Short mmCIF file of C-alpha atoms and ligand atoms in Angstrom, two decimals:
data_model
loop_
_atom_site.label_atom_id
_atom_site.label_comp_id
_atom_site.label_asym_id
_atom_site.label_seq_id
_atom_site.Cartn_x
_atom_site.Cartn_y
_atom_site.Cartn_z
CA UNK A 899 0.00 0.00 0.00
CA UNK A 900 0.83 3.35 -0.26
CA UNK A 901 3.92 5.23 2.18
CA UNK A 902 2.11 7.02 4.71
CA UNK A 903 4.81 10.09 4.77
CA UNK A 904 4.30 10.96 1.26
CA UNK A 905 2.04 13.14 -0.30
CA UNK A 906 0.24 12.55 -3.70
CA UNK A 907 -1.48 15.25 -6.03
CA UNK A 908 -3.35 14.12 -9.09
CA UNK A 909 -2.88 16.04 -11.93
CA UNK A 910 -4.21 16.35 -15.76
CA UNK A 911 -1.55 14.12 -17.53
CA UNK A 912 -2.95 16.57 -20.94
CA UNK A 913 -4.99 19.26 -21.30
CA UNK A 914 -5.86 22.82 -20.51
CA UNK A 915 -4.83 22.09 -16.98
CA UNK A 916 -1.64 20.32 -17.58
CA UNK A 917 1.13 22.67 -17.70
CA UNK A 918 -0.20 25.13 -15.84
CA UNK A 919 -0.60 22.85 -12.88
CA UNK A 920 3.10 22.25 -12.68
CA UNK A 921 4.37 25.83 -13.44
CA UNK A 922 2.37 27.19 -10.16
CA UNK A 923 3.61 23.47 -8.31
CA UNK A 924 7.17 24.78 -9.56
CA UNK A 925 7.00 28.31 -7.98
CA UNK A 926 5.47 26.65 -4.99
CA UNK A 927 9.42 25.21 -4.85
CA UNK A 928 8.03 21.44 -5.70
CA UNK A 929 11.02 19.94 -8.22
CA UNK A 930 10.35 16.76 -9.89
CA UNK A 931 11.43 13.75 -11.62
CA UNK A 932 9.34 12.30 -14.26
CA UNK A 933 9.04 8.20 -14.35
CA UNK A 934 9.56 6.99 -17.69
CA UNK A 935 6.52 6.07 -18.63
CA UNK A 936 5.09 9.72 -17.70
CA UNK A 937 2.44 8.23 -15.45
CA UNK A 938 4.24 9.60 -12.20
CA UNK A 939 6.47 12.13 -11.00
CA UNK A 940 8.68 11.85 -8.11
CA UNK A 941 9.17 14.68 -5.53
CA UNK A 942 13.31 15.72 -5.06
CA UNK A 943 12.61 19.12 -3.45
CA UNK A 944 9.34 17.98 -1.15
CA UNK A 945 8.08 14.90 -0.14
CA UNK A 946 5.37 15.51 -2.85
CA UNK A 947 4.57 13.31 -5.49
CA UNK A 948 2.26 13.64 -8.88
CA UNK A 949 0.36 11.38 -10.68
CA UNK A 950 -0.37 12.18 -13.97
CA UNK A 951 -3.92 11.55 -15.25
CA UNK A 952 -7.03 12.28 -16.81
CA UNK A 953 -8.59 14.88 -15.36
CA UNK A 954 -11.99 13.16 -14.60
CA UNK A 955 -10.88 10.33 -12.69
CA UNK A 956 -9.45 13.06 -10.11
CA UNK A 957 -12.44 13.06 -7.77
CA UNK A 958 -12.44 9.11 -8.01
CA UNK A 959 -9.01 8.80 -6.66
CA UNK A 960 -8.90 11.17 -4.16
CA UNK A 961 -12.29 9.33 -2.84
CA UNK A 962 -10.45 6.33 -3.10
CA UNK A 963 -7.32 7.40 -1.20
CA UNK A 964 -4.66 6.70 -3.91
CA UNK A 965 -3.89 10.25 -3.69
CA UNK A 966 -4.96 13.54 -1.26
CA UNK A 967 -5.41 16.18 -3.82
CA UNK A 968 -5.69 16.80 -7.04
CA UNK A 969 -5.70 19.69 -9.45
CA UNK A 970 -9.22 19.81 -11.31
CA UNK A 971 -11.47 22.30 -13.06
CA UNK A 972 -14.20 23.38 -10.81
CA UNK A 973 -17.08 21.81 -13.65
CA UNK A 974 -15.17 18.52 -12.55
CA UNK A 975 -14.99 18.85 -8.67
CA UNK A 976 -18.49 20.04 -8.63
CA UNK A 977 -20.00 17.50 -11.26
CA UNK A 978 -18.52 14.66 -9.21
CA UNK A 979 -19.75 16.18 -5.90
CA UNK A 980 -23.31 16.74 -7.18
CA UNK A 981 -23.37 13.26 -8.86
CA UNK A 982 -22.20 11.89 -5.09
CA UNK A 983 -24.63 14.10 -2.82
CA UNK A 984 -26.01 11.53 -0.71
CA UNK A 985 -22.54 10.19 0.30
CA UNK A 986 -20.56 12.80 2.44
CA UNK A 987 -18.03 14.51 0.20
CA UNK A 988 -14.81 13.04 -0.61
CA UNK A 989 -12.92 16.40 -1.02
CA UNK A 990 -12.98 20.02 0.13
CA UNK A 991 -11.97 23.07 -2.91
CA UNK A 992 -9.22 24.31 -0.55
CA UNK A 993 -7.31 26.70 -3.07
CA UNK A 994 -8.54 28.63 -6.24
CA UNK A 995 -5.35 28.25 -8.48
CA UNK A 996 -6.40 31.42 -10.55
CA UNK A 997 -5.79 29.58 -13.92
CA UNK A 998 -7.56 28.07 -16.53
CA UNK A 999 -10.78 29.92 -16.86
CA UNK A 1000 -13.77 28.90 -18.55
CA UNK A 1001 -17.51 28.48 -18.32
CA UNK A 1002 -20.08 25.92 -18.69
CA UNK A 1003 -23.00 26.83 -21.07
CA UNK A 1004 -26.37 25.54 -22.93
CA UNK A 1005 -25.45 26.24 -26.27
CA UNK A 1006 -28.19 25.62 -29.08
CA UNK A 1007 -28.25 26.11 -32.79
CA UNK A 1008 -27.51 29.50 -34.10
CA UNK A 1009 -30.19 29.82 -36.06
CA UNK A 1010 -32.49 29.09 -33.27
CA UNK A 1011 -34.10 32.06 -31.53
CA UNK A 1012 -33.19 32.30 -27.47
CA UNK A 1013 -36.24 33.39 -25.37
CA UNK A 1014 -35.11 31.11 -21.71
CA UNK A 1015 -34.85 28.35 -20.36
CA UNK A 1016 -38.81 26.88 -20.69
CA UNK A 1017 -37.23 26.28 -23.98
CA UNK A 1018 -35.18 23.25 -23.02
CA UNK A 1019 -38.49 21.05 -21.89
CA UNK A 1020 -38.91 18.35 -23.45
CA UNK A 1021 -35.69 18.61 -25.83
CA UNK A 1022 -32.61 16.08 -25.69
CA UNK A 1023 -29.21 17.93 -24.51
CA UNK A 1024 -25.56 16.28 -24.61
CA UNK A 1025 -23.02 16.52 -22.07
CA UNK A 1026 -20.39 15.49 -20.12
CA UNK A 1027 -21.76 17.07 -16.97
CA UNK A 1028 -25.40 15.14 -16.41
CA UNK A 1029 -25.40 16.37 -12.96
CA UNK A 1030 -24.76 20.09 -12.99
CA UNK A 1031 -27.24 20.12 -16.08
CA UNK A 1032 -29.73 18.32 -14.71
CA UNK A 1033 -29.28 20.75 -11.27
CA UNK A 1034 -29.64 23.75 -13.35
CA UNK A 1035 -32.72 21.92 -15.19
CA UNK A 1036 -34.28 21.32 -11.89
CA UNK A 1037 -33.95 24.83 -10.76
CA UNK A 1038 -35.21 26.29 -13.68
CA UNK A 1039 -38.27 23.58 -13.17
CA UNK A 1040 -37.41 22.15 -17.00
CA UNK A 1041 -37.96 18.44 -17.88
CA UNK A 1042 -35.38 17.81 -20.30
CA UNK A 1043 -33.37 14.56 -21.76
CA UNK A 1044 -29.58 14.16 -20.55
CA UNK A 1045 -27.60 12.75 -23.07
CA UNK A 1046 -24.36 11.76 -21.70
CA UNK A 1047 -21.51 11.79 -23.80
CA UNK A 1048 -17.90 11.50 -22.36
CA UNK A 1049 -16.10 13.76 -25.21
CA UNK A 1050 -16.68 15.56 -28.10
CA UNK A 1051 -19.94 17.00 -27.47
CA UNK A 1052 -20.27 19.81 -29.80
CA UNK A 1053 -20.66 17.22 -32.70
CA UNK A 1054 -23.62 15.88 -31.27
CA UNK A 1055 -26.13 17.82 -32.80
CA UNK A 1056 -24.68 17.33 -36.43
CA UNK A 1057 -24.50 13.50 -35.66
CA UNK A 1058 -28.48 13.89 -34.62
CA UNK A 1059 -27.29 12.52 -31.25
CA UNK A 1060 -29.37 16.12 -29.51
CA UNK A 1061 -29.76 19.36 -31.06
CA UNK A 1062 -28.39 21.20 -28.04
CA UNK A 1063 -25.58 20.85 -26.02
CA UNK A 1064 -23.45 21.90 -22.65
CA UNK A 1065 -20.57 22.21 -22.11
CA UNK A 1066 -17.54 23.84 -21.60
CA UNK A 1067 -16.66 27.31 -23.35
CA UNK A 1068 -12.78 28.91 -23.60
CA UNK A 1069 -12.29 31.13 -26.43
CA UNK A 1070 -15.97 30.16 -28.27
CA UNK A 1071 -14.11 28.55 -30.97
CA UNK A 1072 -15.52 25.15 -30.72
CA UNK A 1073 -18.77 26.71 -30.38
CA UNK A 1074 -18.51 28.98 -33.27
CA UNK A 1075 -16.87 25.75 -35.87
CA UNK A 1076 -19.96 23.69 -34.85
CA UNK A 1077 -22.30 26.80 -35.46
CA UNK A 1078 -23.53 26.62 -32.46
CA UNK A 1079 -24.32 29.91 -29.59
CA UNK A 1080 -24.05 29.80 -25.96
CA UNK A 1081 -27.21 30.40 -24.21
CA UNK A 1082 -26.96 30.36 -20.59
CA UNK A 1083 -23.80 29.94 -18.16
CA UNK A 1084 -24.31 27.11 -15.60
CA UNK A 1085 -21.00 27.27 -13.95
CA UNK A 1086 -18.32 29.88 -14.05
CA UNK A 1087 -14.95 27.40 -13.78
CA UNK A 1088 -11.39 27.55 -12.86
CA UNK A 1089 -8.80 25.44 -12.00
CA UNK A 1090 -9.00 24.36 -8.01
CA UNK A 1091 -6.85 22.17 -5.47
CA UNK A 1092 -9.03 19.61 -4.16
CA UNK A 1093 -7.99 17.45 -1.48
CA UNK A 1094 -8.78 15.71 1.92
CA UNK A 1095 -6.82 17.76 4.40
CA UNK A 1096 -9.39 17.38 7.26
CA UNK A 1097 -9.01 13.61 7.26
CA UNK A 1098 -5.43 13.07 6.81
CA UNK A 1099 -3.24 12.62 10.74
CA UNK A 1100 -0.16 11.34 9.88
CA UNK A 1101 2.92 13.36 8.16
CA UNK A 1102 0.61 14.33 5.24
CA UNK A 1103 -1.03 16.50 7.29
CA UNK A 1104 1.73 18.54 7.89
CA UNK A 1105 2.78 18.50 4.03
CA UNK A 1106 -0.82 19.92 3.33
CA UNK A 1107 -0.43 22.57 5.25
CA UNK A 1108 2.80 23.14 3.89
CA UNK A 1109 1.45 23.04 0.47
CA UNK A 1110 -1.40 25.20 1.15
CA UNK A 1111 0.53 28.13 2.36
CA UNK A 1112 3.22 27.90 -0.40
CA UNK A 1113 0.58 28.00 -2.80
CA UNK A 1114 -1.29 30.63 -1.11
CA UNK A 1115 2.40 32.84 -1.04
CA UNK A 1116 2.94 31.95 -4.66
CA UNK A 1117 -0.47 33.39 -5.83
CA UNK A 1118 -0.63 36.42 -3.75
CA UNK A 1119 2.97 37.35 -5.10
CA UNK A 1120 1.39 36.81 -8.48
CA UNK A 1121 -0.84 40.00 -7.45
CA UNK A 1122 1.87 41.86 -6.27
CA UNK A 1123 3.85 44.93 -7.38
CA UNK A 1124 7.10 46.66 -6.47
CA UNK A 1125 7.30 50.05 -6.05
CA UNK A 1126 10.54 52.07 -6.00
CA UNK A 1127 10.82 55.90 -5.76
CA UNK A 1128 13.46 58.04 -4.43
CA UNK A 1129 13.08 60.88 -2.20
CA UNK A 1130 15.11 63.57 -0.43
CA UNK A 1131 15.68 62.67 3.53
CA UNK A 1132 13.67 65.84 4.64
CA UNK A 1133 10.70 64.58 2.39
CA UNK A 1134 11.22 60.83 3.63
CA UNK A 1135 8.34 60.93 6.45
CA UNK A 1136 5.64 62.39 4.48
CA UNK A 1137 6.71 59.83 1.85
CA UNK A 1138 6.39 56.98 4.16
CA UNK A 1139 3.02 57.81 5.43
CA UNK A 1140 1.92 57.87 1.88
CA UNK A 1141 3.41 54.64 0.84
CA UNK A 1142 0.37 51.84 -0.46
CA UNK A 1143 1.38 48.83 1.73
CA UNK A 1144 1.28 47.67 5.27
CA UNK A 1145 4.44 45.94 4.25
CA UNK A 1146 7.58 47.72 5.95
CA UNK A 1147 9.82 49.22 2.87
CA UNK A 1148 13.64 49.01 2.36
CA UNK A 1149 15.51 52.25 1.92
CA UNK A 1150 18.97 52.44 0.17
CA UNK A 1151 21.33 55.24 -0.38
CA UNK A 1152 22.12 56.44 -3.56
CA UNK A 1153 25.99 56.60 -3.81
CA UNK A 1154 27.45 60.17 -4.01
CA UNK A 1155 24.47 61.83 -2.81
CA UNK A 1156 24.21 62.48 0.96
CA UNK A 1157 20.69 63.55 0.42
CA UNK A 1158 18.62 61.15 -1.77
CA UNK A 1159 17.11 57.67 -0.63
CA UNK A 1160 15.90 55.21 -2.80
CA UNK A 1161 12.76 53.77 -1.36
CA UNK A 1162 11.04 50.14 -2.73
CA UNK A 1163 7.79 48.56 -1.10
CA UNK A 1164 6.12 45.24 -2.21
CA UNK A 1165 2.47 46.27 -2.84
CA UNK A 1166 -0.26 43.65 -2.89
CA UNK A 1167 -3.05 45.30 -4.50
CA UNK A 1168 -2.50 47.56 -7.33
CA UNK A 1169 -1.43 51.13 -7.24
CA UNK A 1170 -4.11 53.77 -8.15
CA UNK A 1171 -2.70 56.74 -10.40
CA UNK A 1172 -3.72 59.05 -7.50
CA UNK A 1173 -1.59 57.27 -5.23
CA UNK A 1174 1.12 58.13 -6.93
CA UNK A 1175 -0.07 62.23 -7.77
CA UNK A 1176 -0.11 62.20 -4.02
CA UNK A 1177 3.53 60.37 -3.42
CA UNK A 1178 5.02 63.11 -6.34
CA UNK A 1179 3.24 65.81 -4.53
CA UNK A 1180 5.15 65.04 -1.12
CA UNK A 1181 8.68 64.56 -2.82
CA UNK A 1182 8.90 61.14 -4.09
CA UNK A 1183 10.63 60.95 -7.65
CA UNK A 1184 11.59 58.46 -10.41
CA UNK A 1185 8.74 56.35 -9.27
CA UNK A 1186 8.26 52.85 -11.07
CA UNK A 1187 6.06 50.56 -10.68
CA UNK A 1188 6.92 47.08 -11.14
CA UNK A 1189 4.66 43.60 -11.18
CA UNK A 1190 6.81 41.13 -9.26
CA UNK A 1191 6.06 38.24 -11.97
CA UNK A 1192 7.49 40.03 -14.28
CA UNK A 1193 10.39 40.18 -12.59
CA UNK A 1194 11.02 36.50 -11.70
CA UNK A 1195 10.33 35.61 -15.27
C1 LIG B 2379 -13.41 21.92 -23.82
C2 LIG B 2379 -14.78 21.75 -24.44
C3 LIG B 2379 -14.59 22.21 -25.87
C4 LIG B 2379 -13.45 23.20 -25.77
C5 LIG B 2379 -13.98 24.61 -25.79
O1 LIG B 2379 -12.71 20.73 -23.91
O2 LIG B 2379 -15.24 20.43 -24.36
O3 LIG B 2379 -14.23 21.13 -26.69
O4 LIG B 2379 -12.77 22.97 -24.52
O5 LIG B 2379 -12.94 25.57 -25.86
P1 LIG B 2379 -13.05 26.85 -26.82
O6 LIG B 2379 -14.30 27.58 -26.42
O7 LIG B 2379 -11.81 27.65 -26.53
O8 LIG B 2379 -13.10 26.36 -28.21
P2 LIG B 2379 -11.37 20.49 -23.03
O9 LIG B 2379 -10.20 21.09 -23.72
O10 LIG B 2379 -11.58 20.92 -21.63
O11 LIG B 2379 -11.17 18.93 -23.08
P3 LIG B 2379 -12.02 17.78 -22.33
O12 LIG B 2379 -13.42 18.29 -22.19
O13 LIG B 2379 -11.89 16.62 -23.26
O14 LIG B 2379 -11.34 17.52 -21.01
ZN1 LIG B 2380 -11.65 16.09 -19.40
#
């Protein structure tokens, strides 16, 4: 059976998710070695290992303890939790990873005319996601027949499979090349860590929690932006108490001039054009304005 000091995070072995996933992993400090066959990647920096699969079965194996968390689309972690709803859930959505947006729509031909949702009843719809469809159908009190299909859904209607479809919308693209229009949004989605933290005791706990705030550090910093402004020393204090952080700055002196400081504060919300009329107004000079991830690329 599986080590009980290691921690496992299920990933999308290709896809929208894919990459993505392991670039924010990455800046979380998580190195890795790939297994040869691709299916697995080992953990050299952490005790933190991957497993590389489809994104779907994510839920499934976090339920079934082969790993604690996974990477997933939210239309995945909340399909699977809907379709499970009388068993307790197997997973909590502990972080949104801030990547891979996209929604989940009724889309129907685009020659058809759009006046609601009363006109669903009665009409056969294909997706992958029978349970947040059928949710939304139940809420907006529509009888309608679920056609599940595990891919390619936006060929359905010219197969004569259903005339309308849901499912997932990016760029419109697909929607557009199968002359289809979106509708109605049923889910907004983005990419989320799920896991098990509450039920985990042994050494994975700890590595959760480790995770977690990592993660947490790495997407704040994503928000972030460096300021840096120079001032003279008898304009420092007004300076200061104009400064947009609660984070404590770091002054420098710049050589050969007794007078002038260099001043640089890590902001993490961004920096209003009138914040910075009212730092030049005190004194402050040669102000930039900096976003941090540009700066570790
Ligand atoms: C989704 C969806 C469409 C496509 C829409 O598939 O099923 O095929 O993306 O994107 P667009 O609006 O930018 O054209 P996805 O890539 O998630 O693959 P999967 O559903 O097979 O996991
Ligand atoms: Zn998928």
């Amino acid at each position: 059976m599986m080590g009980r000091d290691r921690l496992r995070i299920a990933i999308q072995k290709s896809g929208r998710l894919s990459a993505a996933s392991i670039e924010l992993l990455a800046r979380a400090g998580l190195s890795f070695r790939m297994s040869r066959d691709r299916l697995f990647c080992f953990g050299e920096s952490l005790p933190i290992d991957l497993l590389l699969v489809r994104d779907d079965d994510i839920p499934g194996l976090i339920q079934q303890g082969v790993c604690e968390a996974g990477v997933v689309g939210l239309n995945v972690a909340r399909e699977h939790a809907l379709a499970a709803k009388d068993s307790a859930p197997a997973y909590d959505e502990l972080i949104d990873m801030g990547f891979g947006g996209c929604r989940l729509c009724v889309a129907v031909p685009q020659d058809e005319q759009w006046d609601g949702p009363a006109q669903l009843a009665g009409r056969r719809i294909a997706t992958s996601y029978p349970a947040l469809l059928g949710d939304y159908l139940q809420r907006q009190n529509v009888e309608a027949e679920i056609v599940v299909l595990s891919g390619s859904v936006e060929i359905a209607p010219k197969l004569g499979t259903a005339e309308i479809i849901c499912d997932l919308v990016s760029s419109g693209g697909t929607l557009q090349a199968n002359q289809l229009k979106e509708v109605a949004i049923i889910l907004e989605s983005n990419a989320v860590l799920i896991g098990t933290r509450a039920s985990l005791a042994d050494e994975r706990r700890e590595l959760m929690d480790l995770l977690l705030r990592r993660l947490d550090g790495v997407l704040k910093m994503r928000e972030s932006k460096l300021l840096t402004l120079n001032t003279s020393r008898e304009s420092l204090p007004s300076v200061l108490k104009l400064l947009p952080s609660s984070d404590p700055p770091t002054s420098m002196q710049i050589a050969g001039s007794e007078d002038r400081v260099v001043l640089q504060v890590l902001c993490h919300q961004d920096i209003s054009w009138h914040q910075l009329e009212e730092l030049k107004r005190a004194g402050a000079g040669h102000l930039l304005v900096m976003p941090v991830e540009k700066m570790l690329a």
